[in-house]
Short mmCIF file of C-alpha atoms in Angstrom, two decimals:
data_model
loop_
_atom_site.label_atom_id
_atom_site.label_comp_id
_atom_site.label_asym_id
_atom_site.label_seq_id
_atom_site.Cartn_x
_atom_site.Cartn_y
_atom_site.Cartn_z
CA MET A 1 -24.39 29.16 16.66
CA THR A 2 -24.70 27.09 13.48
CA ILE A 3 -22.00 24.97 11.90
CA ILE A 4 -22.68 24.05 8.29
CA ALA A 5 -21.76 20.58 7.06
CA MET A 6 -19.75 20.26 3.87
CA THR A 7 -20.41 17.39 1.48
CA VAL A 8 -17.52 16.71 -0.87
CA ASN A 9 -18.70 14.79 -3.93
CA ALA A 10 -15.37 14.70 -5.73
CA GLN A 11 -11.92 14.53 -4.28
CA LEU A 12 -8.26 13.91 -4.88
CA VAL A 13 -7.81 11.77 -1.76
CA PHE A 14 -4.19 10.68 -2.25
CA ASN A 15 -1.29 12.56 -3.85
CA GLU A 16 2.12 11.10 -3.10
CA ASN A 17 5.40 11.68 -4.96
CA PHE A 18 7.79 11.00 -2.04
CA SER A 19 9.61 14.33 -2.53
CA GLY A 20 11.66 15.34 0.51
CA TYR A 21 11.76 11.79 1.93
CA THR A 22 14.98 10.44 3.44
CA VAL A 23 16.87 8.66 0.66
CA ASN A 24 18.27 5.13 1.05
CA ALA A 25 15.94 4.62 4.00
CA ASN A 26 12.83 2.56 4.70
CA LEU A 27 9.50 3.97 3.59
CA SER A 28 7.76 2.84 6.79
CA GLY A 29 7.94 5.57 9.39
CA GLN A 30 8.18 8.41 6.90
CA ASN A 31 5.33 10.88 6.42
CA SER A 32 2.59 8.65 7.91
CA TRP A 33 3.62 5.44 6.11
CA SER A 34 3.48 2.41 8.44
CA ASN A 35 4.45 -1.22 7.87
CA GLY A 36 1.24 -2.76 9.20
CA GLY A 37 3.06 -5.05 11.61
CA THR A 38 4.73 -7.29 9.00
CA THR A 39 8.41 -8.20 8.96
CA GLY A 40 11.12 -8.49 6.31
CA THR A 41 12.63 -6.09 3.79
CA ASP A 42 10.92 -2.71 3.68
CA VAL A 43 10.07 -0.68 0.60
CA ARG A 44 13.02 1.69 0.13
CA VAL A 45 13.17 5.36 -0.85
CA LEU A 46 15.58 6.11 -3.73
CA ASN A 47 16.46 9.02 -6.00
CA THR A 48 19.35 7.80 -8.17
CA THR A 49 17.30 7.71 -11.39
CA PRO A 50 13.95 9.50 -10.81
CA LEU A 51 11.04 8.04 -12.74
CA VAL A 52 10.08 10.45 -15.51
CA TYR A 53 7.04 10.14 -17.77
CA SER A 54 6.32 13.06 -20.11
CA GLY A 55 3.25 15.06 -19.13
CA TYR A 56 2.88 13.43 -15.72
CA GLN A 57 4.39 15.12 -12.68
CA SER A 58 6.66 12.88 -10.60
CA GLY A 59 8.90 13.65 -7.65
CA SER A 60 12.62 13.82 -7.07
CA GLU A 61 12.44 10.64 -4.97
CA TYR A 62 10.62 7.37 -5.62
CA VAL A 63 10.21 3.99 -3.89
CA GLN A 64 11.41 0.51 -4.78
CA THR A 65 9.64 -2.76 -3.94
CA THR A 66 11.63 -5.95 -3.42
CA THR A 67 11.20 -9.57 -4.48
CA GLY A 68 10.68 -11.93 -1.57
CA SER A 69 9.32 -11.64 1.92
CA GLY A 70 8.94 -8.06 3.06
CA THR A 71 6.86 -5.46 4.82
CA ALA A 72 3.56 -4.08 3.56
CA PRO A 73 3.76 -0.29 3.99
CA ARG A 74 0.45 1.55 3.95
CA LYS A 75 -0.80 5.11 4.18
CA THR A 76 -4.31 6.45 4.70
CA PHE A 77 -6.16 8.74 2.34
CA ILE A 78 -6.62 12.42 3.05
CA SER A 79 -10.35 11.80 3.58
CA ALA A 80 -10.91 8.07 3.85
CA ALA A 81 -14.49 8.33 5.08
CA THR A 82 -15.62 9.83 1.77
CA LEU A 83 -14.90 6.63 -0.21
CA PRO A 84 -17.70 4.15 0.55
CA THR A 85 -17.31 0.55 -0.57
CA ASN A 86 -21.00 -0.15 -1.18
CA THR A 87 -22.32 3.02 -2.83
CA THR A 88 -22.08 3.55 -6.59
CA GLY A 89 -19.00 5.59 -7.45
CA VAL A 90 -15.72 5.64 -9.37
CA ILE A 91 -12.14 5.56 -8.08
CA TYR A 92 -9.16 6.35 -10.30
CA MET A 93 -5.60 5.46 -9.30
CA SER A 94 -2.59 6.53 -11.34
CA PHE A 95 1.17 6.10 -10.87
CA VAL A 96 4.37 5.46 -12.78
CA VAL A 97 6.23 2.15 -12.58
CA ASN A 98 9.64 0.94 -13.77
CA VAL A 99 10.30 -2.81 -13.42
CA THR A 100 13.91 -3.88 -12.82
CA SER A 101 13.21 -7.61 -12.46
CA ALA A 102 10.24 -9.85 -11.77
CA SER A 103 9.59 -13.50 -11.04
CA THR A 104 7.24 -15.77 -12.89
CA GLY A 105 4.63 -18.03 -11.34
CA ASN A 106 1.00 -19.04 -11.43
CA PRO A 107 -1.18 -16.00 -12.22
CA GLY A 108 -3.49 -15.16 -9.36
CA SER A 109 -1.81 -17.47 -6.85
CA GLY A 110 0.42 -14.86 -5.29
CA PHE A 111 0.84 -11.24 -4.33
CA GLN A 112 0.37 -7.94 -6.05
CA SER A 113 2.68 -4.95 -5.87
CA VAL A 114 0.21 -2.25 -4.87
CA SER A 115 -3.48 -2.14 -3.90
CA LEU A 116 -6.28 -0.02 -2.54
CA LEU A 117 -6.86 -0.80 1.14
CA THR A 118 -10.15 -0.90 3.03
CA ALA A 119 -11.15 -0.47 6.66
CA SER A 120 -11.34 -4.24 7.09
CA GLY A 121 -7.80 -4.74 5.76
CA SER A 122 -8.88 -6.30 2.45
CA THR A 123 -7.45 -5.13 -0.88
CA PRO A 124 -10.16 -5.02 -3.55
CA ALA A 125 -8.29 -3.25 -6.38
CA ARG A 126 -5.00 -5.03 -7.03
CA PHE A 127 -2.16 -4.32 -9.47
CA TYR A 128 0.14 -7.15 -10.60
CA ILE A 129 3.48 -7.49 -12.41
CA ASP A 130 4.67 -10.65 -14.21
CA ARG A 131 7.55 -11.56 -16.54
CA ASN A 132 7.74 -14.07 -19.39
CA ALA A 133 9.62 -17.37 -19.24
CA GLY A 134 12.54 -15.93 -21.18
CA ASN A 135 12.88 -13.06 -18.68
CA THR A 136 12.85 -10.52 -21.53
CA ALA A 137 9.56 -8.65 -21.06
CA VAL A 138 6.78 -7.97 -18.56
CA ARG A 139 3.02 -7.67 -18.44
CA PHE A 140 0.70 -5.92 -15.99
CA GLY A 141 -2.49 -7.21 -14.42
CA VAL A 142 -5.49 -6.11 -12.36
CA ALA A 143 -8.03 -7.92 -10.23
CA VAL A 144 -10.97 -7.32 -7.95
CA GLY A 145 -10.26 -8.83 -4.54
CA SER A 146 -8.53 -12.20 -4.51
CA GLU A 147 -9.83 -13.33 -7.90
CA ALA A 148 -7.33 -14.23 -10.63
CA PRO A 149 -5.94 -11.14 -12.42
CA ALA A 150 -6.65 -10.12 -15.98
CA TRP A 151 -3.46 -9.38 -17.91
CA THR A 152 -2.42 -6.88 -20.55
CA GLY A 153 -2.17 -8.73 -23.85
CA GLY A 154 -4.26 -11.63 -22.61
CA ALA A 155 -3.01 -14.95 -21.30
CA SER A 156 0.48 -15.10 -22.80
CA THR A 157 1.52 -11.79 -24.39
CA TYR A 158 4.25 -9.74 -22.69
CA SER A 159 4.41 -6.32 -24.33
CA TYR A 160 6.38 -4.13 -21.92
CA ASN A 161 10.11 -3.71 -21.30
CA PHE A 162 12.26 -3.84 -18.22
CA ASN A 163 13.89 -0.59 -17.07
CA THR A 164 11.25 1.54 -18.81
CA THR A 165 8.92 3.96 -17.03
CA TYR A 166 5.23 3.44 -17.77
CA LEU A 167 2.18 5.42 -16.69
CA ILE A 168 -0.53 3.22 -15.18
CA VAL A 169 -4.15 4.34 -14.78
CA MET A 170 -6.69 2.11 -13.02
CA GLN A 171 -10.45 2.71 -12.82
CA TYR A 172 -12.32 0.91 -10.06
CA ASN A 173 -16.12 0.96 -10.32
CA VAL A 174 -17.79 0.62 -6.94
CA ALA A 175 -21.17 -1.07 -7.31
CA ASN A 176 -24.10 -0.35 -5.04
CA GLY A 177 -24.80 -3.05 -2.47
CA ASN A 178 -23.88 -6.70 -2.96
CA ASN A 179 -23.08 -6.34 -6.65
CA ASN A 180 -20.01 -6.98 -8.77
CA ASP A 181 -17.26 -4.34 -8.71
CA ASP A 182 -15.13 -3.87 -11.86
CA VAL A 183 -11.56 -2.70 -12.43
CA TYR A 184 -9.88 -1.47 -15.64
CA LEU A 185 -6.25 -0.73 -16.48
CA TRP A 186 -4.56 1.41 -19.13
CA VAL A 187 -0.84 1.70 -19.88
CA ASN A 188 0.39 5.11 -21.11
CA PRO A 189 -3.11 6.50 -21.75
CA SER A 190 -3.83 10.05 -22.82
CA LEU A 191 -4.60 12.34 -19.88
CA SER A 192 -6.73 14.66 -21.99
CA GLY A 193 -10.01 12.88 -21.30
CA VAL A 194 -11.78 10.05 -19.49
CA PRO A 195 -10.35 6.66 -20.58
CA ASN A 196 -12.66 4.44 -22.60
CA THR A 197 -13.70 1.33 -20.66
CA ALA A 198 -14.60 -0.29 -23.98
CA SER A 199 -10.89 -0.50 -24.88
CA PRO A 200 -8.74 -0.96 -21.77
CA ASP A 201 -5.38 -2.72 -21.84
CA ALA A 202 -6.74 -5.08 -19.17
CA SER A 203 -9.98 -5.38 -17.23
CA HIS A 204 -11.38 -7.65 -14.58
CA LEU A 205 -15.14 -7.82 -14.12
CA SER A 206 -15.84 -9.41 -10.76
CA SER A 207 -18.10 -12.45 -10.60
CA ASN A 208 -18.22 -12.88 -6.82
CA GLY A 209 -20.36 -9.92 -5.80
CA GLU A 210 -19.31 -7.30 -3.30
CA VAL A 211 -15.82 -7.75 -1.88
CA SER A 212 -15.88 -7.96 1.94
CA ASN A 213 -14.44 -4.53 2.53
CA GLY A 214 -15.95 -2.91 5.56
CA SER A 215 -17.62 0.42 5.01
CA THR A 216 -14.83 2.51 3.47
CA PHE A 217 -11.70 2.53 1.39
CA THR A 218 -9.00 3.91 3.67
CA GLY A 219 -5.67 4.07 1.85
CA LEU A 220 -2.94 2.50 -0.25
CA ILE A 221 -0.75 -0.53 0.51
CA PHE A 222 2.37 -2.13 -0.98
CA ASN A 223 2.48 -5.92 -0.79
CA GLN A 224 5.90 -7.57 -0.73
CA ALA A 225 5.71 -11.32 -0.27
CA THR A 226 6.25 -14.77 -1.74
CA SER A 227 3.26 -17.02 -2.29
CA GLY A 228 3.01 -20.77 -2.09
CA GLY A 229 2.48 -20.81 -5.85
CA GLY A 230 5.83 -19.12 -6.45
CA TYR A 231 4.44 -15.75 -7.55
CA ASN A 232 6.65 -13.04 -6.06
CA THR A 233 6.59 -9.29 -5.76
CA ALA A 234 8.63 -7.58 -8.47
CA ASN A 235 11.69 -5.41 -8.02
CA ALA A 236 10.08 -2.22 -9.29
CA GLY A 237 10.21 1.53 -8.80
CA PHE A 238 6.97 3.43 -8.14
CA ASP A 239 6.20 7.13 -7.99
CA ALA A 240 3.51 9.82 -8.27
CA PHE A 241 0.53 7.98 -6.81
CA ARG A 242 -2.78 9.78 -7.16
CA VAL A 243 -6.19 8.48 -6.13
CA SER A 244 -9.40 10.36 -6.91
CA TYR A 245 -13.04 9.64 -6.21
CA GLY A 246 -16.32 10.85 -7.70
CA ALA A 247 -19.91 9.86 -8.27
CA THR A 248 -19.26 9.53 -12.01
CA PRO A 249 -16.17 8.82 -14.18
CA SER A 250 -16.08 12.42 -15.47
CA ILE A 251 -16.09 13.95 -11.97
CA ALA A 252 -13.50 11.50 -10.66
CA TRP A 253 -11.33 12.00 -13.74
CA THR A 254 -11.37 15.79 -13.38
CA ASN A 255 -9.79 15.40 -9.97
CA LEU A 256 -7.15 12.93 -11.13
CA ALA A 257 -6.09 14.73 -14.30
CA ALA A 258 -5.91 18.09 -12.52
CA ALA A 259 -2.96 16.85 -10.49
CA SER A 260 -1.01 15.33 -13.39
CA GLY A 261 0.20 18.39 -15.28
CA SER A 262 3.44 20.32 -15.05
CA LEU A 263 2.42 23.88 -14.18
CA PRO A 264 4.89 25.77 -11.96
CA VAL A 265 2.68 25.27 -8.90
CA THR A 266 1.54 22.29 -6.86
CA LEU A 267 -1.92 22.30 -5.32
CA THR A 268 -1.82 20.43 -2.00
CA SER A 269 -5.37 21.06 -0.76
CA PHE A 270 -8.61 22.79 -1.78
CA ASN A 271 -11.53 23.09 0.63
CA ALA A 272 -14.83 24.92 1.01
CA ASP A 273 -16.80 25.93 4.10
CA ASN A 274 -20.28 27.43 4.25
CA ASP A 275 -21.39 29.45 7.29
CA GLY A 276 -24.97 29.91 6.09
CA VAL A 277 -24.24 33.36 4.65
CA SER A 278 -21.28 32.80 2.33
CA THR A 279 -18.87 30.13 1.15
CA LYS A 280 -15.17 30.48 1.87
CA LEU A 281 -12.72 28.66 -0.38
CA ILE A 282 -9.22 27.97 0.95
CA TRP A 283 -6.40 26.34 -0.97
CA ASN A 284 -2.75 25.57 -0.22
CA VAL A 285 0.06 25.42 -2.77
CA THR A 286 3.79 24.79 -2.96
CA GLN A 287 6.49 25.37 -5.59
CA GLU A 288 4.79 28.48 -6.97
CA THR A 289 7.23 29.94 -9.54
CA ASN A 290 6.48 32.36 -12.40
CA PHE A 291 2.79 31.84 -11.79
CA ALA A 292 0.02 34.32 -12.62
CA SER A 293 -3.35 33.74 -10.96
CA TYR A 294 -6.12 31.51 -9.69
CA VAL A 295 -9.52 31.91 -11.36
CA ILE A 296 -12.38 30.71 -9.17
CA GLU A 297 -15.12 28.95 -11.13
CA LYS A 298 -18.56 27.90 -9.87
CA SER A 299 -21.25 25.52 -11.12
CA THR A 300 -24.69 24.38 -10.06
CA ASP A 301 -24.46 20.98 -11.80
CA GLY A 302 -20.76 20.07 -11.62
CA ARG A 303 -20.40 20.32 -15.41
CA SER A 304 -20.88 23.90 -16.63
CA PHE A 305 -18.66 26.37 -14.76
CA THR A 306 -18.59 30.18 -14.70
CA ALA A 307 -15.75 32.38 -13.41
CA ILE A 308 -16.77 34.31 -10.28
CA GLY A 309 -13.45 35.86 -9.28
CA THR A 310 -9.66 35.90 -9.62
CA VAL A 311 -6.92 35.83 -7.00
CA LYS A 312 -3.49 37.04 -8.10
CA ALA A 313 -0.56 34.76 -7.31
CA THR A 314 1.72 36.42 -4.76
CA ASN A 315 4.05 33.55 -3.84
CA GLN A 316 2.08 32.53 -0.75
CA ASN A 317 1.37 29.06 0.60
CA THR A 318 -2.31 29.71 1.41
CA TYR A 319 -4.99 31.61 -0.56
CA SER A 320 -8.69 32.20 0.01
CA PHE A 321 -11.76 33.56 -1.74
CA THR A 322 -15.25 34.23 -0.39
CA ASP A 323 -18.37 33.64 -2.47
CA GLY A 324 -21.10 35.84 -1.01
CA SER A 325 -23.96 34.23 -2.93
CA ASN A 326 -25.82 31.33 -1.34
CA SER A 327 -28.51 28.93 -2.49
CA ASP A 328 -30.46 25.97 -1.19
CA ASN A 329 -28.85 23.72 -3.79
CA ASN A 330 -25.44 22.13 -4.31
CA SER A 331 -22.65 24.44 -5.41
CA TYR A 332 -19.52 23.17 -7.13
CA TYR A 333 -16.20 24.99 -7.21
CA ARG A 334 -12.90 24.52 -9.01
CA LEU A 335 -9.72 26.56 -9.58
CA LYS A 336 -8.37 27.45 -12.99
CA MET A 337 -4.64 27.77 -12.28
CA VAL A 338 -2.97 30.04 -14.85
CA ASP A 339 0.78 30.53 -15.36
CA ILE A 340 2.44 33.65 -16.80
CA ASP A 341 2.60 32.14 -20.30
CA GLY A 342 -1.16 31.55 -20.39
CA GLY A 343 -1.01 27.81 -19.77
CA PHE A 344 -3.48 26.48 -17.25
CA LYS A 345 -4.98 23.43 -15.61
CA TYR A 346 -8.01 22.87 -13.42
CA SER A 347 -8.03 21.78 -9.81
CA TYR A 348 -10.23 19.00 -8.58
CA ILE A 349 -13.84 19.93 -7.79
CA VAL A 350 -15.26 20.51 -4.33
CA SER A 351 -18.99 20.59 -3.68
CA ILE A 352 -21.02 21.87 -0.76
CA LYS A 353 -24.71 21.58 -0.03
CA SER A 354 -26.28 24.62 1.55
CA ARG A 355 -27.78 23.91 4.94
CA LEU A 356 -29.65 27.21 5.30
CA ASN A 357 -32.93 25.46 6.06
CA ALA A 358 -31.48 22.84 8.42
CA ASN A 359 -32.12 23.55 12.07
CA ILE A 360 -33.90 22.29 15.17
CA SER A 361 -37.28 23.26 16.59
CA LEU A 362 -38.51 23.13 20.20
CA SER A 363 -42.04 22.57 21.46
CA PRO A 364 -43.33 23.92 23.75
CA ASN A 365 -41.19 26.96 24.40
CA PRO A 366 -41.42 28.09 27.23
CA VAL A 367 -41.50 24.59 28.72
CA LYS A 368 -42.67 23.31 32.12
CA ASN A 369 -41.94 19.58 31.91
CA ASN A 370 -41.09 17.80 28.62
CA VAL A 371 -39.62 19.52 25.58
CA MET A 372 -39.94 17.91 22.13
CA ILE A 373 -36.93 18.56 19.86
CA GLN A 374 -37.28 18.07 16.11
CA HIS A 375 -33.85 17.78 14.50
CA PRO A 376 -32.07 16.48 11.36
CA LYS A 377 -31.86 12.74 10.96
CA VAL A 378 -29.04 11.22 13.04
CA ILE A 379 -26.60 9.72 10.55
CA THR A 380 -23.48 9.40 12.70
CA GLU A 381 -23.30 9.41 16.51
CA GLY A 382 -25.71 12.07 17.75
CA HIS A 383 -26.12 13.95 21.03
CA ILE A 384 -28.39 16.59 22.49
CA GLN A 385 -26.78 18.68 25.20
CA ILE A 386 -28.46 21.22 27.49
CA PHE A 387 -26.38 24.08 28.90
CA SER A 388 -27.31 26.79 31.36
CA SER A 389 -26.99 30.45 30.33
CA ASN A 390 -23.55 30.57 31.98
CA GLY A 391 -22.26 27.53 30.05
CA GLN A 392 -22.73 24.74 32.61
CA LEU A 393 -23.61 21.36 31.08
CA PHE A 394 -26.81 19.99 32.65
CA LYS A 395 -27.63 17.04 30.41
CA ASP A 396 -26.05 15.03 27.57
CA VAL A 397 -28.40 12.61 25.79
CA LYS A 398 -27.06 10.10 23.24
CA LEU A 399 -29.45 9.79 20.30
CA ALA A 400 -30.62 6.67 18.52
CA PRO A 401 -29.53 6.19 14.87
CA ASN A 402 -31.98 7.69 12.35
CA ALA A 403 -33.85 9.60 15.08
CA VAL A 404 -35.56 12.84 14.01
CA ILE A 405 -37.54 13.65 17.20
CA THR A 406 -36.25 13.50 20.77
CA ASN A 407 -38.18 14.23 23.99
CA ILE A 408 -36.31 15.41 27.08
CA ASP A 409 -37.69 15.80 30.60
CA MET A 410 -36.82 19.25 32.01
CA SER A 411 -39.18 19.13 35.00
CA GLY A 412 -36.27 19.04 37.43
CA PHE A 413 -34.55 22.10 35.96
CA THR A 414 -34.75 25.45 37.76
CA SER A 415 -36.44 28.34 35.94
CA GLY A 416 -34.34 30.29 33.47
CA LEU A 417 -32.74 30.27 30.02
CA TYR A 418 -31.07 27.12 28.63
CA HIS A 419 -29.23 26.38 25.40
CA ILE A 420 -30.13 23.13 23.62
CA ILE A 421 -27.46 21.92 21.19
CA PHE A 422 -27.94 19.12 18.64
CA LYS A 423 -24.78 17.38 17.34
CA SER A 424 -24.44 14.66 14.72
CA GLY A 425 -21.21 14.24 12.79
CA SER A 426 -20.17 17.72 11.66
CA ASP A 427 -23.71 19.12 12.10
CA MET A 428 -24.38 21.29 15.15
CA PHE A 429 -27.47 23.44 15.77
CA ASN A 430 -28.37 25.58 18.77
CA LYS A 431 -31.69 26.84 20.16
CA THR A 432 -32.62 28.66 23.37
CA VAL A 433 -35.47 27.41 25.57
CA ILE A 434 -37.14 29.10 28.54
CA LYS A 435 -37.80 26.81 31.51
CA GLN A 436 -40.77 28.01 33.60
#
């Protein structure tokens, strides 16, 4: 038995529009949102005036943050472990915001409205809201970690209106190792292509090296609080949060933009699994109305795609397609989702690496005393288990990190057939050994 590991190089890891949530109720406790143990006023779910921004798909409900002391609701990503904090990559976060009122204070001394959350509980990519002294306009800000935010319009220009829905796009560049991460912000950008980091509406280039994050980004968090410097959370509506990740801006952007359109279908998941012979693609959708088909496209470099099949839309929730061709290299897949009028948009990209050549080897076989097992490098917790031919577990050996060779004493085993299974993360390989 061989289980093939899937490596996803580009993902939409968060897609939240609050549709179907209980209205006029706290966000914490709904659909995996938790308050993180804080007290005070919770973020509330509303739907009286849904937040609408042309060309960007929002929900029928949205959430409202509150000025003053409150809870800090948070929700984990779909696949948090795929967003490392210390390996070069790009994270995009987009959402719509409508500010009802905001307090003024000392920039950087207080709390942001929404942030990316890490495994250690830190918030490296922060979004801020501030109003001018005359309480007539607002500005938006971004920061890496706890450093002072950079503002749209610079130090003193407030260019945005109350009670107006704006589209916010943030790009967070994750630097490799103990290097400086950067964050950029655009207000109402075009969704037709990757935003230009040479002309953002605000940007903060960190000067303090790697933020102390732990190993992964894990989710999204709202911060509602009052700081000692008098800088308070705004009263603001938020909706349609999307977070995407990729090795490069173009890959990450493909995943983000794919979810922003208004086709009569909503893609909720897209996954690939390789069994060593073929690759099976499975995707789930909702709200499929007057929709035509799904064209499956494949690439060997993640840039140039070729159509390899079409699945007709039949008003189902789950679809699948099997690619019978295999290779020893990475394969990239995306869906071209086509409506009955010919309009289309692309899904985010999934990538798998063929593991046809990955396996374990045993020496000697048959064995009298010690068997040497050569196996893939142990990346996550690894085990070697030995089962009898009737399925009884005889030995379970925990492997050292980075190990590639393991020796096991079988001198005390009775003669017969045994199954040796190597496990590490999602990898599992099986070989049969004869004990003399």
